[in-house]
PDB file of C-alpha atoms in Angstrom:
ATOM      1  CA  UNK A   1     -88.798-108.624 -40.669  1.00  0.00           C
ATOM      2  CA  UNK A   2     -88.441-106.808 -37.378  1.00  0.00           C
ATOM      3  CA  UNK A   3     -85.235-105.059 -36.431  1.00  0.00           C
ATOM      4  CA  UNK A   4     -84.812-105.738 -32.728  1.00  0.00           C
ATOM      5  CA  UNK A   5     -82.089-103.140 -32.427  1.00  0.00           C
ATOM      6  CA  UNK A   6     -84.934-101.087 -30.997  1.00  0.00           C
ATOM      7  CA  UNK A   7     -85.772 -98.003 -32.954  1.00  0.00           C
ATOM      8  CA  UNK A   8     -86.569 -99.346 -36.445  1.00  0.00           C
ATOM      9  CA  UNK A   9     -89.089-101.863 -37.789  1.00  0.00           C
ATOM     10  CA  UNK A  10     -89.207-103.089 -41.374  1.00  0.00           C
ATOM     11  CA  UNK A  11     -91.705-105.453 -42.977  1.00  0.00           C
ATOM     12  CA  UNK A  12     -91.816-106.697 -46.580  1.00  0.00           C
ATOM     13  CA  UNK A  13     -95.403-107.358 -47.627  1.00  0.00           C
ATOM     14  CA  UNK A  14     -98.009-107.365 -50.338  1.00  0.00           C
ATOM     15  CA  UNK A  15    -100.494-104.511 -50.159  1.00  0.00           C
ATOM     16  CA  UNK A  16    -103.479-106.824 -50.023  1.00  0.00           C
ATOM     17  CA  UNK A  17    -106.619-105.327 -48.431  1.00  0.00           C
ATOM     18  CA  UNK A  18    -107.196-108.635 -46.603  1.00  0.00           C
ATOM     19  CA  UNK A  19    -103.862-108.157 -44.785  1.00  0.00           C
ATOM     20  CA  UNK A  20    -104.454-104.580 -43.622  1.00  0.00           C
ATOM     21  CA  UNK A  21    -105.900-105.553 -40.240  1.00  0.00           C
ATOM     22  CA  UNK A  22    -102.796-107.649 -39.534  1.00  0.00           C
ATOM     23  CA  UNK A  23    -100.535-104.753 -40.544  1.00  0.00           C
ATOM     24  CA  UNK A  24    -102.470-102.350 -38.300  1.00  0.00           C
ATOM     25  CA  UNK A  25    -102.028-104.783 -35.384  1.00  0.00           C
ATOM     26  CA  UNK A  26     -98.286-104.994 -36.094  1.00  0.00           C
ATOM     27  CA  UNK A  27     -98.017-101.191 -36.192  1.00  0.00           C
ATOM     28  CA  UNK A  28     -99.891-100.968 -32.895  1.00  0.00           C
ATOM     29  CA  UNK A  29     -97.683-103.610 -31.274  1.00  0.00           C
ATOM     30  CA  UNK A  30     -94.510-101.854 -32.374  1.00  0.00           C
ATOM     31  CA  UNK A  31     -95.698 -98.448 -31.195  1.00  0.00           C
ATOM     32  CA  UNK A  32     -96.722 -99.951 -27.828  1.00  0.00           C
ATOM     33  CA  UNK A  33     -93.252-101.464 -27.528  1.00  0.00           C
ATOM     34  CA  UNK A  34     -91.783 -97.996 -28.107  1.00  0.00           C
ATOM     35  CA  UNK A  35     -94.158 -96.347 -25.626  1.00  0.00           C
ATOM     36  CA  UNK A  36     -95.961 -94.449 -28.410  1.00  0.00           C
ATOM     37  CA  UNK A  37     -99.513 -95.568 -27.631  1.00  0.00           C
ATOM     38  CA  UNK A  38    -100.928 -92.093 -28.306  1.00  0.00           C
ATOM     39  CA  UNK A  39     -99.870 -92.405 -31.967  1.00  0.00           C
ATOM     40  CA  UNK A  40    -101.388 -95.819 -32.712  1.00  0.00           C
ATOM     41  CA  UNK A  41    -104.738 -94.690 -34.154  1.00  0.00           C
ATOM     42  CA  UNK A  42    -103.240 -92.004 -36.396  1.00  0.00           C
ATOM     43  CA  UNK A  43    -100.336 -94.202 -37.510  1.00  0.00           C
ATOM     44  CA  UNK A  44    -102.629 -97.140 -38.322  1.00  0.00           C
ATOM     45  CA  UNK A  45    -104.909 -94.910 -40.415  1.00  0.00           C
ATOM     46  CA  UNK A  46    -102.000 -93.331 -42.300  1.00  0.00           C
ATOM     47  CA  UNK A  47    -100.234 -96.661 -42.946  1.00  0.00           C
ATOM     48  CA  UNK A  48    -103.526 -98.130 -44.180  1.00  0.00           C
ATOM     49  CA  UNK A  49    -103.883 -95.249 -46.635  1.00  0.00           C
ATOM     50  CA  UNK A  50    -100.364 -95.708 -48.013  1.00  0.00           C
ATOM     51  CA  UNK A  51    -100.847 -99.459 -48.432  1.00  0.00           C
ATOM     52  CA  UNK A  52    -104.262 -98.935 -50.037  1.00  0.00           C
ATOM     53  CA  UNK A  53    -102.649 -96.608 -52.557  1.00  0.00           C
ATOM     54  CA  UNK A  54    -100.068 -99.279 -53.425  1.00  0.00           C
ATOM     55  CA  UNK A  55    -102.888-101.789 -53.910  1.00  0.00           C
ATOM     56  CA  UNK A  56    -104.946 -99.426 -56.085  1.00  0.00           C
ATOM     57  CA  UNK A  57    -102.272 -97.641 -58.097  1.00  0.00           C
ATOM     58  CA  UNK A  58     -98.941 -99.508 -58.201  1.00  0.00           C
ATOM     59  CA  UNK A  59     -98.127-102.096 -60.845  1.00  0.00           C
ATOM     60  CA  UNK A  60     -97.041-104.559 -58.139  1.00  0.00           C
ATOM     61  CA  UNK A  61     -98.469-105.034 -54.632  1.00  0.00           C
ATOM     62  CA  UNK A  62     -94.993-105.756 -53.247  1.00  0.00           C
ATOM     63  CA  UNK A  63     -93.795-103.069 -50.859  1.00  0.00           C
ATOM     64  CA  UNK A  64     -91.802-102.405 -47.717  1.00  0.00           C
ATOM     65  CA  UNK A  65     -93.214-100.744 -44.602  1.00  0.00           C
ATOM     66  CA  UNK A  66     -90.685 -99.029 -42.352  1.00  0.00           C
ATOM     67  CA  UNK A  67     -91.348 -97.497 -38.937  1.00  0.00           C
ATOM     68  CA  UNK A  68     -88.757 -95.450 -37.054  1.00  0.00           C
ATOM     69  CA  UNK A  69     -88.967 -94.303 -33.457  1.00  0.00           C
ATOM     70  CA  UNK A  70     -87.597 -90.784 -33.179  1.00  0.00           C
ATOM     71  CA  UNK A  71     -87.217 -88.344 -30.298  1.00  0.00           C
ATOM     72  CA  UNK A  72     -90.272 -86.290 -31.338  1.00  0.00           C
ATOM     73  CA  UNK A  73     -92.455 -89.185 -32.522  1.00  0.00           C
ATOM     74  CA  UNK A  74     -92.357 -91.639 -35.400  1.00  0.00           C
ATOM     75  CA  UNK A  75     -91.631 -91.695 -39.107  1.00  0.00           C
ATOM     76  CA  UNK A  76     -93.357 -94.277 -41.272  1.00  0.00           C
ATOM     77  CA  UNK A  77     -92.723 -95.019 -44.930  1.00  0.00           C
ATOM     78  CA  UNK A  78     -94.017 -97.344 -47.609  1.00  0.00           C
ATOM     79  CA  UNK A  79     -91.707 -98.116 -50.501  1.00  0.00           C
ATOM     80  CA  UNK A  80     -92.979 -99.677 -53.732  1.00  0.00           C
ATOM     81  CA  UNK A  81     -91.657-100.296 -57.235  1.00  0.00           C
ATOM     82  CA  UNK A  82     -93.943 -97.826 -59.053  1.00  0.00           C
ATOM     83  CA  UNK A  83     -92.583 -94.346 -59.784  1.00  0.00           C
ATOM     84  CA  UNK A  84     -96.065 -92.793 -60.061  1.00  0.00           C
ATOM     85  CA  UNK A  85     -96.549 -90.272 -57.279  1.00  0.00           C
ATOM     86  CA  UNK A  86     -99.720 -89.972 -55.219  1.00  0.00           C
ATOM     87  CA  UNK A  87    -101.871 -86.937 -55.902  1.00  0.00           C
ATOM     88  CA  UNK A  88    -103.333 -84.933 -53.058  1.00  0.00           C
ATOM     89  CA  UNK A  89    -106.676 -83.501 -54.068  1.00  0.00           C
ATOM     90  CA  UNK A  90    -109.547 -81.788 -52.353  1.00  0.00           C
ATOM     91  CA  UNK A  91    -111.939 -84.604 -51.461  1.00  0.00           C
ATOM     92  CA  UNK A  92    -115.379 -85.056 -52.876  1.00  0.00           C
ATOM     93  CA  UNK A  93    -117.204 -86.252 -49.781  1.00  0.00           C
ATOM     94  CA  UNK A  94    -119.952 -87.789 -51.926  1.00  0.00           C
ATOM     95  CA  UNK A  95    -117.413 -90.064 -53.603  1.00  0.00           C
ATOM     96  CA  UNK A  96    -116.571 -93.514 -52.237  1.00  0.00           C
ATOM     97  CA  UNK A  97    -112.826 -92.924 -52.606  1.00  0.00           C
ATOM     98  CA  UNK A  98    -110.236 -90.176 -52.869  1.00  0.00           C
ATOM     99  CA  UNK A  99    -110.184 -88.935 -49.270  1.00  0.00           C
ATOM    100  CA  UNK A 100    -107.336 -91.017 -47.837  1.00  0.00           C
ATOM    101  CA  UNK A 101    -104.357 -88.885 -48.808  1.00  0.00           C
ATOM    102  CA  UNK A 102    -106.265 -85.761 -47.793  1.00  0.00           C
ATOM    103  CA  UNK A 103    -106.895 -87.292 -44.343  1.00  0.00           C
ATOM    104  CA  UNK A 104    -103.243 -88.324 -44.087  1.00  0.00           C
ATOM    105  CA  UNK A 105    -102.155 -84.761 -44.926  1.00  0.00           C
ATOM    106  CA  UNK A 106    -104.403 -83.398 -42.159  1.00  0.00           C
ATOM    107  CA  UNK A 107    -103.311 -86.031 -39.610  1.00  0.00           C
ATOM    108  CA  UNK A 108     -99.537 -86.196 -40.085  1.00  0.00           C
ATOM    109  CA  UNK A 109     -97.235 -83.398 -39.012  1.00  0.00           C
ATOM    110  CA  UNK A 110     -95.322 -83.831 -42.276  1.00  0.00           C
ATOM    111  CA  UNK A 111     -95.443 -86.129 -45.263  1.00  0.00           C
ATOM    112  CA  UNK A 112     -93.778 -86.438 -48.637  1.00  0.00           C
ATOM    113  CA  UNK A 113     -92.430 -88.603 -51.395  1.00  0.00           C
ATOM    114  CA  UNK A 114     -89.057 -89.623 -52.773  1.00  0.00           C
ATOM    115  CA  UNK A 115     -88.503 -91.197 -56.179  1.00  0.00           C
ATOM    116  CA  UNK A 116     -85.492 -93.251 -57.191  1.00  0.00           C
ATOM    117  CA  UNK A 117     -84.718 -95.536 -60.144  1.00  0.00           C
ATOM    118  CA  UNK A 118     -86.398 -98.526 -58.511  1.00  0.00           C
ATOM    119  CA  UNK A 119     -89.650 -96.856 -57.401  1.00  0.00           C
ATOM    120  CA  UNK A 120     -90.885 -94.441 -54.773  1.00  0.00           C
ATOM    121  CA  UNK A 121     -91.232 -93.994 -51.053  1.00  0.00           C
ATOM    122  CA  UNK A 122     -94.172 -92.183 -49.480  1.00  0.00           C
ATOM    123  CA  UNK A 123     -93.566 -91.212 -45.860  1.00  0.00           C
ATOM    124  CA  UNK A 124     -95.188 -89.381 -42.968  1.00  0.00           C
ATOM    125  CA  UNK A 125     -94.163 -88.114 -39.549  1.00  0.00           C
ATOM    126  CA  UNK A 126     -96.309 -88.055 -36.425  1.00  0.00           C
ATOM    127  CA  UNK A 127     -95.199 -86.090 -33.384  1.00  0.00           C
ATOM    128  CA  UNK A 128     -95.855 -87.357 -29.871  1.00  0.00           C
ATOM    129  CA  UNK A 129     -96.938 -85.209 -26.973  1.00  0.00           C
ATOM    130  CA  UNK A 130     -94.069 -86.552 -24.869  1.00  0.00           C
ATOM    131  CA  UNK A 131     -90.544 -86.233 -26.252  1.00  0.00           C
ATOM    132  CA  UNK A 132     -88.160 -89.162 -25.905  1.00  0.00           C
ATOM    133  CA  UNK A 133     -84.358 -88.958 -25.613  1.00  0.00           C
TER     134      UNK A 133
END
């Protein structure tokens, strides 16, 4: 569901790996609409990581992706129904997995988690080179 009141986008989805390309396209389209083209690659990678973590670790693939356009850049969040928090660890570059959250932490200007009785939200912030009013 897109909020056409401009600065917020929300989409309910299942974190299915086969849908990730479609989600990346939607993120890119929204960021283009907001004039945030310089953030598309980083945002798509970070959103993909959060959705992959829901797919791999949450009890249910159902989640909500939220994007917000802010004066300094964007904030993105993925909310799911599992209270288990992601674990940032030093990557083993010989392993086939385990690097995503590390890459997100090095790409985003800030990131974090919030837990509530119905699950958790994992979010990140990307700053743009050009500030918007």
